[in-house]
Amino acid sequence: MDKLLVLIQCKDEVGLVANITRILATHQLNIIAMREFVDEEEQRFFARISCSASNTNIDQLKLELEKALPENAFVNVVPKADKRVAVLVTKEFHCLSDILIRNYFRTLGAEVKCVIGNYENLKALSEKLEVPFHYVSHEGLPKEKFEELIIEELGQYQLDYIVLAKFMRIISPAFVAKYQHKIINIHHSFLPAFIGASPYQQAFKRGVKIIGATAHFVTDDLDEGPIITQQTIHVNHTYDAKQMAIAGREIEKSVLSKALELVFDDRVFVVGNKTVVFE
Amino acid sequence: MDKLLVLIQCKDEVGLVANITRILATHQLNIIAMREFVDEEEQRFFARISCSASNTNIDQLKLELEKALPENAFVNVVPKADKRVAVLVTKEFHCLSDILIRNYFRTLGAEVKCVIGNYENLKALSEKLEVPFHYVSHEGLPKEKFEELIIEELGQYQLDYIVLAKFMRIISPAFVAKYQHKIINIHHSFLPAFIGASPYQQAFKRGVKIIGATAHFVTDDLDEGPIITQQTIHVNHTYDAKQMAIAGREIEKSVLSKALELVFDDRVFVVGNKTVVFE
Amino acid sequence: MDKLLVLIQCKDEVGLVANITRILATHQLNIIAMREFVDEEEQRFFARISCSASNTNIDQLKLELEKALPENAFVNVVPKADKRVAVLVTKEFHCLSDILIRNYFRTLGAEVKCVIGNYENLKALSEKLEVPFHYVSHEGLPKEKFEELIIEELGQYQLDYIVLAKFMRIISPAFVAKYQHKIINIHHSFLPAFIGASPYQQAFKRGVKIIGATAHFVTDDLDEGPIITQQTIHVNHTYDAKQMAIAGREIEKSVLSKALELVFDDRVFVVGNKTVVFE
Amino acid sequence: MDKLLVLIQCKDEVGLVANITRILATHQLNIIAMREFVDEEEQRFFARISCSASNTNIDQLKLELEKALPENAFVNVVPKADKRVAVLVTKEFHCLSDILIRNYFRTLGAEVKCVIGNYENLKALSEKLEVPFHYVSHEGLPKEKFEELIIEELGQYQLDYIVLAKFMRIISPAFVAKYQHKIINIHHSFLPAFIGASPYQQAFKRGVKIIGATAHFVTDDLDEGPIITQQTIHVNHTYDAKQMAIAGREIEKSVLSKALELVFDDRVFVVGNKTVVFE
């Protein structure tokens, strides 16, 4: 028996679950775990249904589901397969190395096709861990040209997701538009506190007792995209901005890992600037 | 529109969710949130379905569901109503007061019908917060007689649950049998560490860096009943056993509150010596 | 043997600890626990020294310490005694009741001399738990007059601290000035996120996955005073603003309790808009 | 200005801190941060004093301190320097890779001199990350002979600590005796719950809602050595033993990292089967 994942997002109406599960039953799919949510304000219905299956005709199942659901329903039937991802970095190693190690031992739920860096210092690590590294410097280039070079590299791979693992350049709306809801960023603060640059310096000056990190999808508004997951840790008066940054790295690494696990396991739906996450 | 809760536990088989949701749809019930789980090892199916309803014939709905499900299915259709509970205490105030305050301001999800104490020191608090207090001393009585007196008091009220809020007497299998899966206890340790007496003294001697508390249903085996929820907090070398106990009270209070919220909101299913909790 | 607390804040210089501890030794004080911190940026020295003592001449000890330390040193020698506090409330019961229960059972580390409310609904609870309640309505009064009435009530008691336990009126700089670093507020968000009104509504709209609460000293700048402690909890897509507020109450209660414990145990030093907290 | 660390453990008596700090002052050492603790039960005094120093005569300082302290005082004056460590592994990569990555980027606070494995599957990773890997199989060997081979490899390096990063062989008292308080183990459970083999299977069967991990120094008694640090995470009914193990890996990695940071930064004192940790 294989496992199959059915993902649905549509307008809410009475009888949806009955319709969906009736169709699943006619395909002899046994539901292992079903997560369902209705956003009552937006009148949207979300479901993630994990089934055990054998010899399912996936196209046929998808078609039947679409017919039975309200117009413009999003239906996806996903056989268990690794996602294809690229990772963009600048200089910091902590998030990248965590991803590369999981990739190397095949526990990431995705395959890292390449790393792209605007500095060269993470090239050795990437290559040691058997992932191609493309060096694309931003120096002396207009943003447009810099991004064009990156997009060219990305174009070599059929990618499901792009991970910004401490990539410290702001990306343009044009870039974002090309990869709608496909770019995942780790922000080094507990959004919406300390939006923008130098969050640890800001946090230190404010004398906060907690710092955090936020993984989110990237949209045009800086640091305003749909949040996937967040975590916080306690700090105290003995931490200066630099020590907060060091402590922050651990939480950044952990939050990004968690977000990738959720996204790669198809547990995250985007709706407006929010997410529904079936943990 | 009212809210209605449908609770189901039965043998797992293909098509269950389809059957259930088809019946709900024929009753014009709109599913707001559905939580479903299959224990693959035990081949058991669990569902908690929250619906918006109007003028539902509850008995009819229950009957139809039972017919459509495997034999010996447990089906419950619960209109939103406060549970009726009694609280048993010894001397410590922290868990009881949290319950009584929530009860006083009607945010407990239950109505506390009485407090029974084997000491008198919590009588004043109970009565101030408008809950009858029955003093039943254990002194000089065989356990059997002591419990008989308690059961007599409990018998005055039609109770859904009995909460042991730091009740420091071990209760007998006979008592437990009378209230199968209806007695909730807060254990002052992170089970299964430090089973039995003086857990904080044990924890201090072992030099642990974390202590915890466990809320569980009571069964015949001391401290071995199905766990509802647990929490832990950090301690360090500056805590002696007494300070651990003080810190532990906060976590006991918090864990018991959480467990009661879950149980009173019909989110907890018992299966063997475990629980399924739809948080 | 009694316990004595020595609190020091002054300009940093070489040999401070040696000087301080030499003087303590001449008074036959045995140091049980010493916490010391140098803010290297501000060149400030902080110490909290817990000693076991017998028949110490406190005034003499204080004098000798002041002589031995840099000019303008703040020195305090505190015999273990409960603080005297007033609590200001509006309508919400969760923070107040936690304080009153601890007060009633004498585990607060302070004595609550009175509760002042701008609504009457918490009067019954306060009085049941044996604390006088003063009702001071803000309705129809200019802020100045309203605060004058409160200050009049407060004036009856020699207070060490004023606790704003969900007091929903913004207090004026004049009021703050009267009780410099003596007013403790619980803010219903994880500052500096969601400053100002309706933080849970803001949090819901932003789709955050964590909410929090902040206890801080009150200064002229709204929500900008020195932070004492903060905590966060996870929320998810199933929480609307109202459910976030309900979950938030637990964390508000817990954070305020923790902050009061720290302040009443003389573990918090204020320096600029920050705190040094010897936990 | 350099930083110097002064570590002291001795019998408690009046005037210790005064004596110590007087001597530090005569050496023109400015105290940056001082942590001090008295174990009142054991009458033991512990101090960790971080100083800024220039041209300190370390031997002379140490001598003067020893003279001024009670007999058998342990005094150590530590210039900031990386520790020298070996890591022992079996098959699991998650703890080792975290250590090796930090080592590779020089943020571990220690230098990993070698990895020793009783399987070969982590050899490639170690060597890619530029640490020698010694393969020492246990197969067909009596424990005594197996450990002899390991000790031989270890003997090549002057080691401060040996880290058991999921090394799944029980080591003998003879081995432990050779490296008293120098061997750090990560135990895959929240000790003292689930001592011994298959803790995740045990945890699953008990239906716990929290799992954890424990880093501790190794002593003769299996899983009974002084605990350095512990952490827990929430699990629920959807986790089987295998999924608990997967979730557990994250916490094991995190706990071991934290413990190593504390130990390598000389923040951990061992006293009997407990630790004093100046976090």
PDB file of N, CA and C in Angstrom, chain B residues 37 41 190-194 204-210 223-225 227-232 234 237-238 273-278, chain D residues 37 41 190-194 204-210 223-225 227-232 234 237-238 273-278:
ATOM      1  N   PHE B  37      -8.703  10.686  13.429  1.00  0.00           N
ATOM      2  CA  PHE B  37      -7.433   9.995  13.636  1.00  0.00           C
ATOM      3  C   PHE B  37      -7.653   8.494  13.567  1.00  0.00           C
ATOM      4  N   GLU B  41      -2.156   0.848  14.727  1.00  0.00           N
ATOM      5  CA  GLU B  41      -1.792  -0.334  15.484  1.00  0.00           C
ATOM      6  C   GLU B  41      -3.037  -1.024  16.053  1.00  0.00           C
ATOM      7  N   PHE B 190       6.686  14.886  36.164  1.00  0.00           N
ATOM      8  CA  PHE B 190       6.611  14.557  34.768  1.00  0.00           C
ATOM      9  C   PHE B 190       6.662  13.041  34.640  1.00  0.00           C
ATOM     10  N   LEU B 191       5.502  12.412  34.700  1.00  0.00           N
ATOM     11  CA  LEU B 191       5.460  10.955  34.604  1.00  0.00           C
ATOM     12  C   LEU B 191       6.070  10.493  33.289  1.00  0.00           C
ATOM     13  N   PRO B 192       6.724   9.347  33.248  1.00  0.00           N
ATOM     14  CA  PRO B 192       6.862   8.378  34.323  1.00  0.00           C
ATOM     15  C   PRO B 192       8.100   8.595  35.184  1.00  0.00           C
ATOM     16  N   ALA B 193       8.703   9.776  35.154  1.00  0.00           N
ATOM     17  CA  ALA B 193       9.795  10.021  36.088  1.00  0.00           C
ATOM     18  C   ALA B 193       9.195  10.256  37.466  1.00  0.00           C
ATOM     19  N   PHE B 194       9.855   9.771  38.475  1.00  0.00           N
ATOM     20  CA  PHE B 194       9.483  10.073  39.855  1.00  0.00           C
ATOM     21  C   PHE B 194       8.048   9.685  40.185  1.00  0.00           C
ATOM     22  N   PHE B 204      15.226  16.592  43.214  1.00  0.00           N
ATOM     23  CA  PHE B 204      16.356  17.325  43.779  1.00  0.00           C
ATOM     24  C   PHE B 204      17.560  16.414  43.942  1.00  0.00           C
ATOM     25  N   LYS B 205      17.316  15.233  44.480  1.00  0.00           N
ATOM     26  CA  LYS B 205      18.428  14.297  44.711  1.00  0.00           C
ATOM     27  C   LYS B 205      19.087  13.869  43.411  1.00  0.00           C
ATOM     28  N   ARG B 206      18.279  13.754  42.368  1.00  0.00           N
ATOM     29  CA  ARG B 206      18.823  13.314  41.081  1.00  0.00           C
ATOM     30  C   ARG B 206      19.508  14.466  40.336  1.00  0.00           C
ATOM     31  N   GLY B 207      19.287  15.688  40.780  1.00  0.00           N
ATOM     32  CA  GLY B 207      19.917  16.831  40.122  1.00  0.00           C
ATOM     33  C   GLY B 207      19.370  17.112  38.741  1.00  0.00           C
ATOM     34  N   VAL B 208      18.067  16.939  38.536  1.00  0.00           N
ATOM     35  CA  VAL B 208      17.488  17.194  37.217  1.00  0.00           C
ATOM     36  C   VAL B 208      17.460  18.691  36.920  1.00  0.00           C
ATOM     37  N   LYS B 209      17.412  18.998  35.654  1.00  0.00           N
ATOM     38  CA  LYS B 209      17.379  20.391  35.213  1.00  0.00           C
ATOM     39  C   LYS B 209      15.997  20.782  34.698  1.00  0.00           C
ATOM     40  N   ILE B 210      15.072  19.855  34.759  1.00  0.00           N
ATOM     41  CA  ILE B 210      13.697  20.102  34.335  1.00  0.00           C
ATOM     42  C   ILE B 210      12.774  19.389  35.301  1.00  0.00           C
ATOM     43  N   ASP B 223      -0.655   6.240  39.320  1.00  0.00           N
ATOM     44  CA  ASP B 223       0.118   7.080  38.397  1.00  0.00           C
ATOM     45  C   ASP B 223       0.289   6.455  37.017  1.00  0.00           C
ATOM     46  N   GLU B 224      -0.554   5.487  36.679  1.00  0.00           N
ATOM     47  CA  GLU B 224      -0.371   4.821  35.391  1.00  0.00           C
ATOM     48  C   GLU B 224      -1.549   5.041  34.441  1.00  0.00           C
ATOM     49  N   GLY B 225      -2.483   5.887  34.787  1.00  0.00           N
ATOM     50  CA  GLY B 225      -3.645   6.102  33.945  1.00  0.00           C
ATOM     51  C   GLY B 225      -3.312   6.896  32.688  1.00  0.00           C
ATOM     52  N   ILE B 227      -2.579   9.529  30.097  1.00  0.00           N
ATOM     53  CA  ILE B 227      -2.091  10.902  30.245  1.00  0.00           C
ATOM     54  C   ILE B 227      -2.876  11.829  29.329  1.00  0.00           C
ATOM     55  N   ILE B 228      -3.343  12.943  29.868  1.00  0.00           N
ATOM     56  CA  ILE B 228      -4.066  13.939  29.071  1.00  0.00           C
ATOM     57  C   ILE B 228      -3.108  14.996  28.544  1.00  0.00           C
ATOM     58  N   THR B 229      -2.337  15.584  29.445  1.00  0.00           N
ATOM     59  CA  THR B 229      -1.360  16.581  29.010  1.00  0.00           C
ATOM     60  C   THR B 229      -0.249  16.700  30.042  1.00  0.00           C
ATOM     61  N   GLN B 230       0.885  17.198  29.609  1.00  0.00           N
ATOM     62  CA  GLN B 230       2.066  17.350  30.461  1.00  0.00           C
ATOM     63  C   GLN B 230       2.784  18.643  30.110  1.00  0.00           C
ATOM     64  N   GLN B 231       3.449  19.208  31.069  1.00  0.00           N
ATOM     65  CA  GLN B 231       4.319  20.340  30.789  1.00  0.00           C
ATOM     66  C   GLN B 231       5.555  20.247  31.663  1.00  0.00           C
ATOM     67  N   THR B 232       6.607  20.946  31.235  1.00  0.00           N
ATOM     68  CA  THR B 232       7.837  20.966  32.029  1.00  0.00           C
ATOM     69  C   THR B 232       8.346  22.408  32.154  1.00  0.00           C
ATOM     70  N   HIS B 234      12.164  24.593  33.398  1.00  0.00           N
ATOM     71  CA  HIS B 234      13.569  24.472  33.743  1.00  0.00           C
ATOM     72  C   HIS B 234      13.800  24.844  35.215  1.00  0.00           C
ATOM     73  N   HIS B 237      20.636  24.475  39.679  1.00  0.00           N
ATOM     74  CA  HIS B 237      21.287  24.058  40.923  1.00  0.00           C
ATOM     75  C   HIS B 237      20.891  24.906  42.133  1.00  0.00           C
ATOM     76  N   THR B 238      20.298  26.072  41.902  1.00  0.00           N
ATOM     77  CA  THR B 238      19.925  26.913  43.043  1.00  0.00           C
ATOM     78  C   THR B 238      18.602  26.481  43.679  1.00  0.00           C
ATOM     79  N   ASN B 273      -4.597   2.560  27.826  1.00  0.00           N
ATOM     80  CA  ASN B 273      -4.002   3.484  28.808  1.00  0.00           C
ATOM     81  C   ASN B 273      -3.417   4.730  28.148  1.00  0.00           C
ATOM     82  N   LYS B 274      -3.973   5.083  26.999  1.00  0.00           N
ATOM     83  CA  LYS B 274      -3.530   6.290  26.296  1.00  0.00           C
ATOM     84  C   LYS B 274      -4.723   7.186  26.002  1.00  0.00           C
ATOM     85  N   THR B 275      -4.416   8.379  25.485  1.00  0.00           N
ATOM     86  CA  THR B 275      -5.478   9.271  25.042  1.00  0.00           C
ATOM     87  C   THR B 275      -5.215   9.753  23.615  1.00  0.00           C
ATOM     88  N   VAL B 276      -6.297  10.041  22.923  1.00  0.00           N
ATOM     89  CA  VAL B 276      -6.246  10.803  21.678  1.00  0.00           C
ATOM     90  C   VAL B 276      -6.791  12.180  22.030  1.00  0.00           C
ATOM     91  N   VAL B 277      -5.997  13.211  21.813  1.00  0.00           N
ATOM     92  CA  VAL B 277      -6.406  14.564  22.200  1.00  0.00           C
ATOM     93  C   VAL B 277      -6.435  15.456  20.961  1.00  0.00           C
ATOM     94  N   PHE B 278      -7.629  15.900  20.582  1.00  0.00           N
ATOM     95  CA  PHE B 278      -7.747  16.801  19.436  1.00  0.00           C
ATOM     96  C   PHE B 278      -7.638  18.236  19.920  1.00  0.00           C
TER      97      PHE B 278
ATOM     98  N   PHE D  37      27.963  30.477  44.052  1.00  0.00           N
ATOM     99  CA  PHE D  37      26.873  29.674  44.600  1.00  0.00           C
ATOM    100  C   PHE D  37      27.364  28.912  45.810  1.00  0.00           C
ATOM    101  N   GLU D  41      23.522  22.583  51.732  1.00  0.00           N
ATOM    102  CA  GLU D  41      23.459  21.230  52.261  1.00  0.00           C
ATOM    103  C   GLU D  41      24.860  20.616  52.359  1.00  0.00           C
ATOM    104  N   PHE D 190      14.225  11.938  28.520  1.00  0.00           N
ATOM    105  CA  PHE D 190      14.231  12.873  29.611  1.00  0.00           C
ATOM    106  C   PHE D 190      14.450  12.086  30.902  1.00  0.00           C
ATOM    107  N   LEU D 191      15.718  11.880  31.249  1.00  0.00           N
ATOM    108  CA  LEU D 191      16.029  11.124  32.468  1.00  0.00           C
ATOM    109  C   LEU D 191      15.384  11.790  33.676  1.00  0.00           C
ATOM    110  N   PRO D 192      14.970  11.053  34.680  1.00  0.00           N
ATOM    111  CA  PRO D 192      15.102   9.601  34.829  1.00  0.00           C
ATOM    112  C   PRO D 192      13.924   8.817  34.250  1.00  0.00           C
ATOM    113  N   ALA D 193      13.125   9.399  33.382  1.00  0.00           N
ATOM    114  CA  ALA D 193      12.099   8.605  32.733  1.00  0.00           C
ATOM    115  C   ALA D 193      12.759   7.741  31.660  1.00  0.00           C
ATOM    116  N   PHE D 194      12.301   6.545  31.508  1.00  0.00           N
ATOM    117  CA  PHE D 194      12.736   5.690  30.409  1.00  0.00           C
ATOM    118  C   PHE D 194      14.243   5.463  30.389  1.00  0.00           C
ATOM    119  N   PHE D 204       6.234   5.706  23.753  1.00  0.00           N
ATOM    120  CA  PHE D 204       5.047   5.483  22.926  1.00  0.00           C
ATOM    121  C   PHE D 204       4.048   4.597  23.677  1.00  0.00           C
ATOM    122  N   LYS D 205       4.555   3.536  24.266  1.00  0.00           N
ATOM    123  CA  LYS D 205       3.667   2.611  24.968  1.00  0.00           C
ATOM    124  C   LYS D 205       2.985   3.267  26.167  1.00  0.00           C
ATOM    125  N   ARG D 206       3.703   4.183  26.813  1.00  0.00           N
ATOM    126  CA  ARG D 206       3.121   4.856  27.976  1.00  0.00           C
ATOM    127  C   ARG D 206       2.173   5.982  27.571  1.00  0.00           C
ATOM    128  N   GLY D 207       2.206   6.371  26.301  1.00  0.00           N
ATOM    129  CA  GLY D 207       1.302   7.428  25.857  1.00  0.00           C
ATOM    130  C   GLY D 207       1.649   8.799  26.401  1.00  0.00           C
ATOM    131  N   VAL D 208       2.946   9.094  26.537  1.00  0.00           N
ATOM    132  CA  VAL D 208       3.342  10.400  27.076  1.00  0.00           C
ATOM    133  C   VAL D 208       3.063  11.508  26.068  1.00  0.00           C
ATOM    134  N   LYS D 209       2.945  12.714  26.559  1.00  0.00           N
ATOM    135  CA  LYS D 209       2.666  13.882  25.723  1.00  0.00           C
ATOM    136  C   LYS D 209       3.900  14.773  25.584  1.00  0.00           C
ATOM    137  N   ILE D 210       4.982  14.346  26.197  1.00  0.00           N
ATOM    138  CA  ILE D 210       6.243  15.086  26.129  1.00  0.00           C
ATOM    139  C   ILE D 210       7.374  14.073  26.027  1.00  0.00           C
ATOM    140  N   ASP D 223      23.319   5.797  32.835  1.00  0.00           N
ATOM    141  CA  ASP D 223      22.322   6.875  32.794  1.00  0.00           C
ATOM    142  C   ASP D 223      22.133   7.578  34.129  1.00  0.00           C
ATOM    143  N   GLU D 224      23.118   7.450  35.034  1.00  0.00           N
ATOM    144  CA  GLU D 224      22.944   8.062  36.346  1.00  0.00           C
ATOM    145  C   GLU D 224      23.960   9.163  36.629  1.00  0.00           C
ATOM    146  N   GLY D 225      24.738   9.547  35.656  1.00  0.00           N
ATOM    147  CA  GLY D 225      25.756  10.567  35.884  1.00  0.00           C
ATOM    148  C   GLY D 225      25.157  11.959  36.037  1.00  0.00           C
ATOM    149  N   ILE D 227      23.713  15.399  35.548  1.00  0.00           N
ATOM    150  CA  ILE D 227      22.994  15.983  34.416  1.00  0.00           C
ATOM    151  C   ILE D 227      23.499  17.401  34.152  1.00  0.00           C
ATOM    152  N   ILE D 228      23.808  17.689  32.899  1.00  0.00           N
ATOM    153  CA  ILE D 228      24.262  19.030  32.525  1.00  0.00           C
ATOM    154  C   ILE D 228      23.074  19.882  32.084  1.00  0.00           C
ATOM    155  N   THR D 229      22.288  19.359  31.155  1.00  0.00           N
ATOM    156  CA  THR D 229      21.117  20.094  30.709  1.00  0.00           C
ATOM    157  C   THR D 229      20.104  19.133  30.089  1.00  0.00           C
ATOM    158  N   GLN D 230      18.856  19.561  30.063  1.00  0.00           N
ATOM    159  CA  GLN D 230      17.761  18.750  29.541  1.00  0.00           C
ATOM    160  C   GLN D 230      16.786  19.643  28.797  1.00  0.00           C
ATOM    161  N   GLN D 231      16.116  19.072  27.841  1.00  0.00           N
ATOM    162  CA  GLN D 231      15.026  19.787  27.181  1.00  0.00           C
ATOM    163  C   GLN D 231      13.916  18.801  26.845  1.00  0.00           C
ATOM    164  N   THR D 232      12.720  19.347  26.655  1.00  0.00           N
ATOM    165  CA  THR D 232      11.587  18.504  26.272  1.00  0.00           C
ATOM    166  C   THR D 232      10.838  19.143  25.107  1.00  0.00           C
ATOM    167  N   HIS D 234       6.810  18.718  22.985  1.00  0.00           N
ATOM    168  CA  HIS D 234       5.488  18.103  23.003  1.00  0.00           C
ATOM    169  C   HIS D 234       5.339  17.114  21.855  1.00  0.00           C
ATOM    170  N   HIS D 237      -0.847  12.071  20.112  1.00  0.00           N
ATOM    171  CA  HIS D 237      -1.285  10.717  19.758  1.00  0.00           C
ATOM    172  C   HIS D 237      -0.951  10.328  18.322  1.00  0.00           C
ATOM    173  N   THR D 238      -0.606  11.295  17.484  1.00  0.00           N
ATOM    174  CA  THR D 238      -0.295  10.933  16.093  1.00  0.00           C
ATOM    175  C   THR D 238       1.142  10.418  15.930  1.00  0.00           C
ATOM    176  N   ASN D 273      26.781  13.570  42.283  1.00  0.00           N
ATOM    177  CA  ASN D 273      26.121  13.196  41.021  1.00  0.00           C
ATOM    178  C   ASN D 273      25.238  14.333  40.473  1.00  0.00           C
ATOM    179  N   LYS D 274      25.620  15.561  40.826  1.00  0.00           N
ATOM    180  CA  LYS D 274      24.901  16.733  40.328  1.00  0.00           C
ATOM    181  C   LYS D 274      25.874  17.707  39.673  1.00  0.00           C
ATOM    182  N   THR D 275      25.309  18.747  39.075  1.00  0.00           N
ATOM    183  CA  THR D 275      26.152  19.814  38.528  1.00  0.00           C
ATOM    184  C   THR D 275      25.670  21.169  39.024  1.00  0.00           C
ATOM    185  N   VAL D 276      26.614  22.085  39.101  1.00  0.00           N
ATOM    186  CA  VAL D 276      26.301  23.508  39.247  1.00  0.00           C
ATOM    187  C   VAL D 276      26.617  24.125  37.890  1.00  0.00           C
ATOM    188  N   VAL D 277      25.624  24.751  37.278  1.00  0.00           N
ATOM    189  CA  VAL D 277      25.813  25.297  35.930  1.00  0.00           C
ATOM    190  C   VAL D 277      25.551  26.802  35.957  1.00  0.00           C
ATOM    191  N   PHE D 278      26.608  27.575  35.721  1.00  0.00           N
ATOM    192  CA  PHE D 278      26.443  29.038  35.671  1.00  0.00           C
ATOM    193  C   PHE D 278      26.114  29.454  34.250  1.00  0.00           C
TER     194      PHE D 278
END
